[in-house]
Coordinates of N, CA and C in Angstrom, one line a residue:
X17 N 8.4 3.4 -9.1 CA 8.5 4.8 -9.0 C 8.4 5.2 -7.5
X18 N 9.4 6.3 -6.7 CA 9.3 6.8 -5.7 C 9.6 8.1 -5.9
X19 N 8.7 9.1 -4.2 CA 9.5 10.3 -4.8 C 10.8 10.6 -4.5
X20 N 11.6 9.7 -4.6 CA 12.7 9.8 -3.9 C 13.3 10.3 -6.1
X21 N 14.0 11.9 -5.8 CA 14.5 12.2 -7.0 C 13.2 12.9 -7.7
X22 N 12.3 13.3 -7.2 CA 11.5 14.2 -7.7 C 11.7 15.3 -7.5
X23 N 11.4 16.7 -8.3 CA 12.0 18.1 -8.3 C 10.9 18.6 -7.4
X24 N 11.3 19.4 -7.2 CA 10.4 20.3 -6.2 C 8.8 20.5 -6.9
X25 N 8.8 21.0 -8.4 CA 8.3 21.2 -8.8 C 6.5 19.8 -9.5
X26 N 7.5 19.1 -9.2 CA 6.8 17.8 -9.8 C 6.2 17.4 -8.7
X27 N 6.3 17.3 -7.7 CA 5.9 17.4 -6.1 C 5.0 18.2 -6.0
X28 N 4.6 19.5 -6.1 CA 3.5 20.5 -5.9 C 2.6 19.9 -7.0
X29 N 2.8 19.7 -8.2 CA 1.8 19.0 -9.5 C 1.5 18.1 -8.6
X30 N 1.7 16.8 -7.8 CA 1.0 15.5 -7.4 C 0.8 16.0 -6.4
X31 N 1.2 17.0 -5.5 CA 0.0 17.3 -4.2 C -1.5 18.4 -5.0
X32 N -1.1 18.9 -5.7 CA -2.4 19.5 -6.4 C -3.5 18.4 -7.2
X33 N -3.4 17.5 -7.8 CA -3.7 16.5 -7.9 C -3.9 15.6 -7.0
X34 N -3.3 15.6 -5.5 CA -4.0 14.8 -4.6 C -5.1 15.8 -3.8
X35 N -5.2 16.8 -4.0 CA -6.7 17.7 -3.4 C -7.7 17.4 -4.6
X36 N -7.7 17.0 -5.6 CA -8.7 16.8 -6.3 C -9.3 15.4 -7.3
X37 N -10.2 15.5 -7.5 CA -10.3 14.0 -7.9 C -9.7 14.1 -9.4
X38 N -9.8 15.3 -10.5 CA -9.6 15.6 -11.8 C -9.2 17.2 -11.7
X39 N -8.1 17.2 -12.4 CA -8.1 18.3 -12.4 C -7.4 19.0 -13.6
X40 N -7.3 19.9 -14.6 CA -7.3 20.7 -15.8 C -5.9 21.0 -15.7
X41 N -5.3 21.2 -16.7 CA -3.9 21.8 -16.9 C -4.6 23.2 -16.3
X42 N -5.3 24.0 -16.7 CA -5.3 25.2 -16.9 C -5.6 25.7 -15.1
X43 N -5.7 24.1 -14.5 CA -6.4 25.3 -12.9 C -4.7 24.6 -12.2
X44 N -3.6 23.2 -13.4 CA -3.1 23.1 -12.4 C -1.7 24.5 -12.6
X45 N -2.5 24.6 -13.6 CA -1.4 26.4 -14.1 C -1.4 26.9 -13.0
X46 N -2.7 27.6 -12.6 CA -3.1 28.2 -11.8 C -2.7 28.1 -10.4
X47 N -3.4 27.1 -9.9 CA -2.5 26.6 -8.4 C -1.4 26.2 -8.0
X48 N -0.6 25.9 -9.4 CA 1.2 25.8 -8.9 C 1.4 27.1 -9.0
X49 N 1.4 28.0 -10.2 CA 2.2 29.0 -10.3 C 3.1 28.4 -11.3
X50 N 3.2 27.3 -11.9 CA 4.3 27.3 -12.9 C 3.6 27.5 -14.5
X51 N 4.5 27.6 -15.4 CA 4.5 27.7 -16.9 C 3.3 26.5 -17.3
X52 N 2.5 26.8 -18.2 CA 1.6 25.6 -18.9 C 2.6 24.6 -19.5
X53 N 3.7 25.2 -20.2 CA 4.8 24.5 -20.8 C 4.9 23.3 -19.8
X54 N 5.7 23.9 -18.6 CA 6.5 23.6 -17.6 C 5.2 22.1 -16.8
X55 N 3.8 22.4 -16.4 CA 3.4 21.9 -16.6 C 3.0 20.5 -17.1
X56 N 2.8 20.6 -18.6 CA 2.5 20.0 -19.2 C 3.8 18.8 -19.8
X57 N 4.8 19.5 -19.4 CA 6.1 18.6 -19.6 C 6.1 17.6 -17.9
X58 N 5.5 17.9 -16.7 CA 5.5 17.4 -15.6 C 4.5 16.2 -15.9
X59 N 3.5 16.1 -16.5 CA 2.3 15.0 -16.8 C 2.7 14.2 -17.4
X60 N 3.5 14.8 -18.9 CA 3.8 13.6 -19.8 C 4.6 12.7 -19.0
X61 N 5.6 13.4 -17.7 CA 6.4 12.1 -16.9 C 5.8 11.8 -16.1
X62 N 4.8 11.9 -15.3 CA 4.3 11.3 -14.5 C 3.1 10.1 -15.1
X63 N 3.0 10.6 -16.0 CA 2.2 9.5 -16.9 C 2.8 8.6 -17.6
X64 N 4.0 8.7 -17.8 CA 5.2 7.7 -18.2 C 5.0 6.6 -17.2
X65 N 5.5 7.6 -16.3 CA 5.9 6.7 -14.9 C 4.3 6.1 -14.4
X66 N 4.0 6.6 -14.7 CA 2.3 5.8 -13.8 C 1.6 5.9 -13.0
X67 N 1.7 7.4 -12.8 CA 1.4 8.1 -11.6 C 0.2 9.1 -11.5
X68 N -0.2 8.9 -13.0 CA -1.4 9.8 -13.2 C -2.0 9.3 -14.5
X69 N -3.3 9.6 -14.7 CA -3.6 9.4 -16.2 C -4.9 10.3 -16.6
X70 N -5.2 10.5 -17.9 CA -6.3 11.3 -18.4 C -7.3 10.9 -18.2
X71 N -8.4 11.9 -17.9 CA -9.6 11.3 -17.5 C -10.4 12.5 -18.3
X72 N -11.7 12.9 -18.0 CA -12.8 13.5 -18.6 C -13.2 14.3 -17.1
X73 N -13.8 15.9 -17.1 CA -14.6 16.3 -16.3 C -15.7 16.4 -16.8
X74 N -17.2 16.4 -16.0 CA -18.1 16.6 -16.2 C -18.5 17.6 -17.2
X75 N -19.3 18.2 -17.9 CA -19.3 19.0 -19.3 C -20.5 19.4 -19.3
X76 N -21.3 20.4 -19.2 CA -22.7 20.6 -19.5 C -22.4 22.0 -20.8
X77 N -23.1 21.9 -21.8 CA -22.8 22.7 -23.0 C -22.3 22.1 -24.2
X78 N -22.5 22.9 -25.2 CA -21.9 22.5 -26.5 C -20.2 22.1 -26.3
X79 N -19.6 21.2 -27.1 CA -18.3 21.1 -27.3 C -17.7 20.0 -26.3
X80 N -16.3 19.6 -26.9 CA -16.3 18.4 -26.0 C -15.7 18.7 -24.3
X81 N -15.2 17.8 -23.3 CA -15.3 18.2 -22.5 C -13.6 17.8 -22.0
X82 N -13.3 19.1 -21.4 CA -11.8 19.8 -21.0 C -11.1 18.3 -20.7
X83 N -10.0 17.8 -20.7 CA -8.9 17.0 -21.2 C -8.5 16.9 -19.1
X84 N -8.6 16.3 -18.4 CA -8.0 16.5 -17.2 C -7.5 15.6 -16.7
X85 N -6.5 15.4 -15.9 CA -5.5 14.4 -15.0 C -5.9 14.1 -13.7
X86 N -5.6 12.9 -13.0 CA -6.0 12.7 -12.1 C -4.8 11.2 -11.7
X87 N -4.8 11.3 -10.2 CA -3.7 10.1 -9.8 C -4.1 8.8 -9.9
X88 N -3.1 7.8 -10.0 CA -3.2 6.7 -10.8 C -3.5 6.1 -9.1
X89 N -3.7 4.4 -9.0 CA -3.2 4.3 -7.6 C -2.1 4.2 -7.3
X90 N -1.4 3.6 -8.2 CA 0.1 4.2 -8.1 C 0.6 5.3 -7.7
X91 N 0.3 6.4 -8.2 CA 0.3 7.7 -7.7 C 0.0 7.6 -5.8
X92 N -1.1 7.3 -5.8 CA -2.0 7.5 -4.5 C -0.6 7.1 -3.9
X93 N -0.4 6.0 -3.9 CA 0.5 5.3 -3.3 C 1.7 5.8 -2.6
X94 N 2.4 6.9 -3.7 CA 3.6 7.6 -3.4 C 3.5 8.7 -1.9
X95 N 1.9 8.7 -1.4 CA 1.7 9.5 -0.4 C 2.2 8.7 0.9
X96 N 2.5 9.7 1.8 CA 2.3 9.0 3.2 C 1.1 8.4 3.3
X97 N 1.0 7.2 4.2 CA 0.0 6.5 4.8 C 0.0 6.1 6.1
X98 N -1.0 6.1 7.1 CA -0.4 5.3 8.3 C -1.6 3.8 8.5
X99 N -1.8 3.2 6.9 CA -2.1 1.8 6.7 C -1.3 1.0 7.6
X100 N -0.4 0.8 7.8 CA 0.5 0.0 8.3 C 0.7 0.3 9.8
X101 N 0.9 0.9 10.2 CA 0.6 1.2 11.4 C -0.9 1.1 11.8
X102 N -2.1 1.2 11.6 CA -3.0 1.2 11.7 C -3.6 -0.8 11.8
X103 N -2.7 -1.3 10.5 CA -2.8 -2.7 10.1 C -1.9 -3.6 11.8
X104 N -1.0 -2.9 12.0 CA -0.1 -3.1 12.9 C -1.3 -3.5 14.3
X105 N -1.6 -2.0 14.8 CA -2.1 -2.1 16.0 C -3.5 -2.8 16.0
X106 N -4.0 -3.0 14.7 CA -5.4 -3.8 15.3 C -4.7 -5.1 15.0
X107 N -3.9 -5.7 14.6 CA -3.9 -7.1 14.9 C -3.4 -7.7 16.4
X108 N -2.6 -6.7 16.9 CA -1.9 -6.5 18.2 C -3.3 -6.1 19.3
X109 N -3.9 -5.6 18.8 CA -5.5 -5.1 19.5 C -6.3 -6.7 19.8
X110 N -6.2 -7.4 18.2 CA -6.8 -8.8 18.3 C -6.4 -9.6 19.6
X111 N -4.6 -9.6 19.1 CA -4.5 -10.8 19.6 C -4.6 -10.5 21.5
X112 N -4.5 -9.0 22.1 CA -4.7 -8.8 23.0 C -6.2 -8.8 24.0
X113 N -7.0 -9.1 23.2 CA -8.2 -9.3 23.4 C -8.9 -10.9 23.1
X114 N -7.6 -11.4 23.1 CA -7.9 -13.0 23.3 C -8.2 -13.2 21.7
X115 N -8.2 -12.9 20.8 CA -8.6 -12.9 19.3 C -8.0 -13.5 18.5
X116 N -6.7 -14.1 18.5 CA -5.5 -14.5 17.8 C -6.0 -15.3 17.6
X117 N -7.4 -16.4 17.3 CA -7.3 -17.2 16.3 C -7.9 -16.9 14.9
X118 N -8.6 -15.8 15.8 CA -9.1 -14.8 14.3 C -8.0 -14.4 13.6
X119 N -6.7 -14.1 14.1 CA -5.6 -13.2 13.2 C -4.6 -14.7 12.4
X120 N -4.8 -15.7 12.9 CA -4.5 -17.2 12.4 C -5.3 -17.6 11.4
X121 N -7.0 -17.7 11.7 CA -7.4 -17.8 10.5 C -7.4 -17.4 9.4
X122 N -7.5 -15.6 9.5 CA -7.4 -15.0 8.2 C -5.9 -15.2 7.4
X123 N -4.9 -15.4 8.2 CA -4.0 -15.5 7.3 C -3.5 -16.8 6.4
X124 N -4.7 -17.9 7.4 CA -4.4 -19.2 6.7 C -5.0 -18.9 5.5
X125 N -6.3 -18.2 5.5 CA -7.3 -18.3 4.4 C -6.5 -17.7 3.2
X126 N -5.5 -15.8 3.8 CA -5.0 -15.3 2.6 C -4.2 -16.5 1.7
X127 N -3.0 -17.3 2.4 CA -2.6 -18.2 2.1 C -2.9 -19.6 1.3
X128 N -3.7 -19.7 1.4 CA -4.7 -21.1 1.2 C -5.6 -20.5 -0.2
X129 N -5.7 -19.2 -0.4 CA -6.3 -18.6 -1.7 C -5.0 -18.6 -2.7
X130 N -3.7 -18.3 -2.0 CA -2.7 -17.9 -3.3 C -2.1 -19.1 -3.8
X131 N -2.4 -20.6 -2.7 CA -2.2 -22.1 -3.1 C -3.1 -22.4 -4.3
X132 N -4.2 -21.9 -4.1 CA -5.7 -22.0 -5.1 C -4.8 -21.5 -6.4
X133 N -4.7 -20.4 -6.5 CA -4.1 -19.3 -7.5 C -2.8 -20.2 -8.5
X134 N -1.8 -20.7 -7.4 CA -0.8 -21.6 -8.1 C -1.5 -22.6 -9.0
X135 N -2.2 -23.4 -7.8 CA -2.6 -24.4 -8.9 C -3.8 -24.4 -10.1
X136 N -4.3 -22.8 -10.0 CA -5.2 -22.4 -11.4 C -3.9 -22.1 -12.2
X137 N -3.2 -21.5 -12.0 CA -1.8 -21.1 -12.9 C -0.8 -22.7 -13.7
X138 N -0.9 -23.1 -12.4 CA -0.6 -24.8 -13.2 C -1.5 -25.7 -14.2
X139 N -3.1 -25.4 -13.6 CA -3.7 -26.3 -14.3 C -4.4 -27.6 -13.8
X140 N -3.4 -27.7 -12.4 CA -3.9 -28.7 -12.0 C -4.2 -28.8 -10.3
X141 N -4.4 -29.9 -10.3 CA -5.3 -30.3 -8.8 C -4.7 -30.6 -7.5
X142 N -2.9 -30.6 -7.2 CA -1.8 -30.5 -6.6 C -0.8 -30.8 -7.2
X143 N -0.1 -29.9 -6.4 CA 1.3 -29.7 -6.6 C 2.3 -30.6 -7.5
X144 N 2.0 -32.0 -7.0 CA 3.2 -32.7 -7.1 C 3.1 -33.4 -8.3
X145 N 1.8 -33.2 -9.1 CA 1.5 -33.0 -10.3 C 2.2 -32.5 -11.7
X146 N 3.1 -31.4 -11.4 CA 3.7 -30.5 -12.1 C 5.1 -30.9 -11.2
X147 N 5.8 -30.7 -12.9 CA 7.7 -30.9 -12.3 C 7.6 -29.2 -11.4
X148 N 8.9 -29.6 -11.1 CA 9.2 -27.6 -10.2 C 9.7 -27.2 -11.0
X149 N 10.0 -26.9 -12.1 CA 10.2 -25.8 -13.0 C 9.4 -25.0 -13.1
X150 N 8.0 -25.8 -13.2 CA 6.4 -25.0 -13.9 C 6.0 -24.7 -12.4
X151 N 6.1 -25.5 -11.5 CA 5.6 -24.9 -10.1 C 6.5 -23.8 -9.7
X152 N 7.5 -23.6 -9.7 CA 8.5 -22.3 -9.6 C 8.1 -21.6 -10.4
X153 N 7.6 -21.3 -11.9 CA 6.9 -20.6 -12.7 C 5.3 -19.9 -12.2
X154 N 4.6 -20.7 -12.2 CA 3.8 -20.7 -11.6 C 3.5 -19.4 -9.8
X155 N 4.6 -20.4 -9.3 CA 4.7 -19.4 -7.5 C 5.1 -17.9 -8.2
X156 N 6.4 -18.0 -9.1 CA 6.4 -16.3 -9.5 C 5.8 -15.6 -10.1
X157 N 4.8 -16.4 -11.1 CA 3.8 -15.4 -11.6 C 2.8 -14.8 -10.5
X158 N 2.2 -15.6 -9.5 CA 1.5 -15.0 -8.4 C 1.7 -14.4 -7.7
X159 N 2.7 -14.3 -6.9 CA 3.6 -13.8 -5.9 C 3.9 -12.0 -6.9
X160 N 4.2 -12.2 -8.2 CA 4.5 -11.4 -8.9 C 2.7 -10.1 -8.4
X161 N 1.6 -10.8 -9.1 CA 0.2 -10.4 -9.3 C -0.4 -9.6 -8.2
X162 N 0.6 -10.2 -6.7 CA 0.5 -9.8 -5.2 C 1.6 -9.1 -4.9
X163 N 2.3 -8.4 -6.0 CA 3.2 -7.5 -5.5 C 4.2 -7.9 -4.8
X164 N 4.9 -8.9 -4.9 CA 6.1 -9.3 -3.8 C 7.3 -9.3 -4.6
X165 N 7.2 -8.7 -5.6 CA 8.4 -8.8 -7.0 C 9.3 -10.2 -6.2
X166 N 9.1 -11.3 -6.5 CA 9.8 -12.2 -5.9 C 11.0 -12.1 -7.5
X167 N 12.0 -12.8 -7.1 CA 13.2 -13.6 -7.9 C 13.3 -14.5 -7.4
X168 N 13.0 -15.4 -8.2 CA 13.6 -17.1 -8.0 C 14.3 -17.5 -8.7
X169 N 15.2 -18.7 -7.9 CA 16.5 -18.8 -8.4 C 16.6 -20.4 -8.3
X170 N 17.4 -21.1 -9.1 CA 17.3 -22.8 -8.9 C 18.4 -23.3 -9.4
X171 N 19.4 -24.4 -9.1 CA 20.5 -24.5 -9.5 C 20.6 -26.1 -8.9
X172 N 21.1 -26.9 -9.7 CA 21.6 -27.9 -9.4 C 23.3 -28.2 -8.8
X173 N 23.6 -28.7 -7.8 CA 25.1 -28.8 -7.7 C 25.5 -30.3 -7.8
X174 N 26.7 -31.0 -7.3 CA 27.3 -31.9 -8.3 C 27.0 -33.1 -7.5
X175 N 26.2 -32.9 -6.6 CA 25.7 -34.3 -5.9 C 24.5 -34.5 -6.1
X176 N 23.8 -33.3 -6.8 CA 22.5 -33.9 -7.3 C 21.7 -32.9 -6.4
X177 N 21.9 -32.5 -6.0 CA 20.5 -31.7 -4.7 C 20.6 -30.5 -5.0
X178 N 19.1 -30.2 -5.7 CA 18.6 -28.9 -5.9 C 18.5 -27.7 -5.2
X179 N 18.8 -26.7 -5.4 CA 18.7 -25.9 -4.6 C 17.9 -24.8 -5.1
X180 N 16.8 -24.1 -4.3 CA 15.8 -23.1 -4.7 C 15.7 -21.8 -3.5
X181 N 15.6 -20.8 -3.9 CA 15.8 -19.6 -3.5 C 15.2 -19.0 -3.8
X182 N 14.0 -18.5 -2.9 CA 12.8 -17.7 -3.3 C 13.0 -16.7 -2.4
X183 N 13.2 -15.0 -3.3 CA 13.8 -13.4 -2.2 C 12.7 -13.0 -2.9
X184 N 11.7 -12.3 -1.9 CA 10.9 -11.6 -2.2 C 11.4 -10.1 -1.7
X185 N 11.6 -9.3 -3.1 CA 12.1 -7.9 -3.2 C 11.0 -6.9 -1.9
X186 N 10.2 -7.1 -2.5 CA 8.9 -6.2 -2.3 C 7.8 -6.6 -1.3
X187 N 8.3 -7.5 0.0 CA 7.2 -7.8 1.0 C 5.8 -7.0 1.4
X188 N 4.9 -7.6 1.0 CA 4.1 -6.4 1.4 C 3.4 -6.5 2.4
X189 N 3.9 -7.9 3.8 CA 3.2 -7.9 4.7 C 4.6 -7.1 6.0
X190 N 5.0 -6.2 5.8 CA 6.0 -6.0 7.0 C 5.3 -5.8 8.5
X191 N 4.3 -5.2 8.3 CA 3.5 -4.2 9.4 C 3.1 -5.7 10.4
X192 N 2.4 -6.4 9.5 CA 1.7 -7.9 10.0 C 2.9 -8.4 10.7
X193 N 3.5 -8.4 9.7 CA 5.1 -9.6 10.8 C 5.4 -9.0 11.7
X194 N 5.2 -7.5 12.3 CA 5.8 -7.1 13.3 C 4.9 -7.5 14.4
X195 N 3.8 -7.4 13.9 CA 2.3 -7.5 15.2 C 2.1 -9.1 15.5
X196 N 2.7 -10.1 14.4 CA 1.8 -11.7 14.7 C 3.3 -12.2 13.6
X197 N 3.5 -13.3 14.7 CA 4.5 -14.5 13.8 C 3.3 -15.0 12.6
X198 N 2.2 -14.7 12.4 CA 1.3 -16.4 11.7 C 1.3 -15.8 10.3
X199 N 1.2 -14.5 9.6 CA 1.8 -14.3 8.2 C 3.1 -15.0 7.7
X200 N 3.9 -14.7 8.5 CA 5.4 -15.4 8.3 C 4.9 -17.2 8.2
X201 N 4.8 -17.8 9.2 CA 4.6 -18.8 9.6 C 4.0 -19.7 8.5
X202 N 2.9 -19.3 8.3 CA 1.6 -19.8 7.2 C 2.4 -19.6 5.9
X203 N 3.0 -18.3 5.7 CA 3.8 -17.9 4.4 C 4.9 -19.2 4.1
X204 N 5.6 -19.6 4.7 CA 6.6 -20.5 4.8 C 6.0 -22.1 4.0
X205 N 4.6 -22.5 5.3 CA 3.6 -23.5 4.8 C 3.6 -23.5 3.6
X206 N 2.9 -22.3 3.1 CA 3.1 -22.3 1.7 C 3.7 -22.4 0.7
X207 N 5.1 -22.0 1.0 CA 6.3 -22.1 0.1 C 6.2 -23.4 -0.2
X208 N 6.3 -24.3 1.0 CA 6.9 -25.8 1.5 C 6.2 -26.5 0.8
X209 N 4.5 -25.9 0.7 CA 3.4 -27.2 -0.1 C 4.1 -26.9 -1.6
X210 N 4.2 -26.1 -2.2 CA 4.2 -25.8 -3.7 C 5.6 -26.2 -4.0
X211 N 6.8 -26.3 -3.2 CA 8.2 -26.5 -3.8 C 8.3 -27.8 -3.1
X212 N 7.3 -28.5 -2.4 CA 7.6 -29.8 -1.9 C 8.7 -30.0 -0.8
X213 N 9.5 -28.8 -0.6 CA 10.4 -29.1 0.8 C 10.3 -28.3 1.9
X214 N 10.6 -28.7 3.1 CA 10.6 -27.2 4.3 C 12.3 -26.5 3.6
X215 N 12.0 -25.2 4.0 CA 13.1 -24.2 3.7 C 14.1 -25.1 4.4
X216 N 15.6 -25.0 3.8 CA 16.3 -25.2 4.9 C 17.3 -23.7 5.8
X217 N 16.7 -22.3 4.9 CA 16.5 -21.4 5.8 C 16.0 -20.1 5.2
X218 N 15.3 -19.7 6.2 CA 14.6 -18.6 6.2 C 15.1 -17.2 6.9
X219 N 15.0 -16.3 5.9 CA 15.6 -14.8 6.4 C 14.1 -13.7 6.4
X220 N 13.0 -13.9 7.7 CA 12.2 -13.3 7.1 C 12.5 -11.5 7.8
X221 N 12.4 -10.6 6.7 CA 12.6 -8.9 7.6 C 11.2 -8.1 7.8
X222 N 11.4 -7.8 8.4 CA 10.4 -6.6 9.4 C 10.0 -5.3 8.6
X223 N 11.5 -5.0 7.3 CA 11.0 -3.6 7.0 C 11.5 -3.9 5.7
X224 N 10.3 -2.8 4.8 CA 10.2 -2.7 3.7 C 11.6 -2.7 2.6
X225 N 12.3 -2.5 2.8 CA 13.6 -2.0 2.1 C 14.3 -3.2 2.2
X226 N 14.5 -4.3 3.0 CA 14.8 -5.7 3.2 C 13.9 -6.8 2.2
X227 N 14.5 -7.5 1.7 CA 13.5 -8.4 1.5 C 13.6 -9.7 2.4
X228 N 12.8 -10.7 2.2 CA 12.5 -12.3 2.9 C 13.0 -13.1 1.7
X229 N 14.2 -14.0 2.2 CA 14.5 -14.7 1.7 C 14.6 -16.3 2.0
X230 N 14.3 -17.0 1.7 CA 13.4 -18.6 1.9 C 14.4 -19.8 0.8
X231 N 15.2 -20.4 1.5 CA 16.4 -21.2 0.8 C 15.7 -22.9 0.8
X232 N 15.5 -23.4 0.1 CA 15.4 -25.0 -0.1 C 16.2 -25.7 -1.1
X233 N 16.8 -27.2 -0.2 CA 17.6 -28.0 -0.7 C 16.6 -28.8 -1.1
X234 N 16.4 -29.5 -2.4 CA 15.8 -31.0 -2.8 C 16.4 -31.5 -3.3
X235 N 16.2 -33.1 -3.3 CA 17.1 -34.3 -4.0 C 15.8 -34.5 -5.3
X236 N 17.2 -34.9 -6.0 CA 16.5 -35.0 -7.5 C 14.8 -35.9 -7.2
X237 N 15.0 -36.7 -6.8 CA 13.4 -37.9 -6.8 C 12.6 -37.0 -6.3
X238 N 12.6 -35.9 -5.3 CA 11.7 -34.7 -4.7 C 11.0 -33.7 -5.6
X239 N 11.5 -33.6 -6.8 CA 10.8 -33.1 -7.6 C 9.4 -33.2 -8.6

């Protein structure tokens, strides 16, 4: 979900809902100015979509306690942020202050957790353990968990050498790659431990709307 294709109206409901932590049909009657109807038809889709959900306000008195909505993080999400710019300048801050092995290690570590992750997902204690079917299974369910909606793709051609194609739709390190090569870098490492080959090429992008796409040839015994 984006607001890209939201009514004007549906827009003022999730900014009124972003001034408050819970809030009542009846106060968001009130502070849009639109119909309870009109309203209450804006929730049911945004609750479809995932962008809000029912919660409970506090209650002191007899009877149960008023029905109220509040944003999902999904929701949160749809706001501007200047995370990424913020994520940007302090690693640029690091590495300018002589610190870049601090901005190296952390990303070996993030990396070196989601290798951990593969191989709880496989079962086993490395890679080469598991055919690449299940290791390609495996990388997309994680990758998936971390938000990178990857699609993997794998095909044999007529001389025998595999070919694998890992596009991640949904990058969610852009900000980092612009400030430090070592997300990209380390990211790659990674690919290479779990599919057993170095890419034979890499398209990594800068902005969100691009994805990274990571191409490897193997010969059948590489598997």
């Amino acid at each position: 979900m984006s607001t890209e294709g939201l009514s004007d109206s549906r827009r003022v409901v999730l900014d009124v809902l972003r001034q408050h932590r819970a809030t009542t049909i009846d106060a968001l009657v009130e502070e849009t100015g639109l119909s309870k109807t009109a309203v209450r038809a804006h929730l049911v889709r945004l609750e479809r979509d995932g962008a809000v959900e029912r919660t409970s306000l506090e209650h002191e008195g007899p009877g149960r306690p008023p029905v109220a909505f509040s944003l999902t993080e999904q929701g949160a999400a749809l706001f501007p942020s200047s995370d990424a710019a913020m994520l940007s300048g302090l690693l640029k801050y690091l590495k300018g202050q002589g610190a870049g092995e601090l901005v190296e290690g952390y990303f070996a570590e993030v990396w070196a957790d989601r290798a951990m992750d593969v191989l709880e997902e496989l079962q086993a204690s490395d890679f080469r353990s598991s055919p690449l079917v299940e290791r390609l299974r495996a990388l997309e369910a994680v990758l998936t968990r971390s938000d990178f909606m990857p699609r993997i793709e794998r095909e044999v051609d007529g001389s025998g050498t595999e070919h694998v194609r890992v596009c991640e739709c949904n990058c969610p390190l852009p900000a980092a790659a612009q400030a430090s090569r070592a997300p990209c870098r380390l990211e790659v490492q990674f690919l290479s431990e779990v599919i057993g080959a170095r890419p034979s090429s890499v398209n990594i992008c800068t902005r969100r709307r691009e994805p990274c796409v990571f191409e490897f040839r193997l010969q059948r015994h590489e598997n």
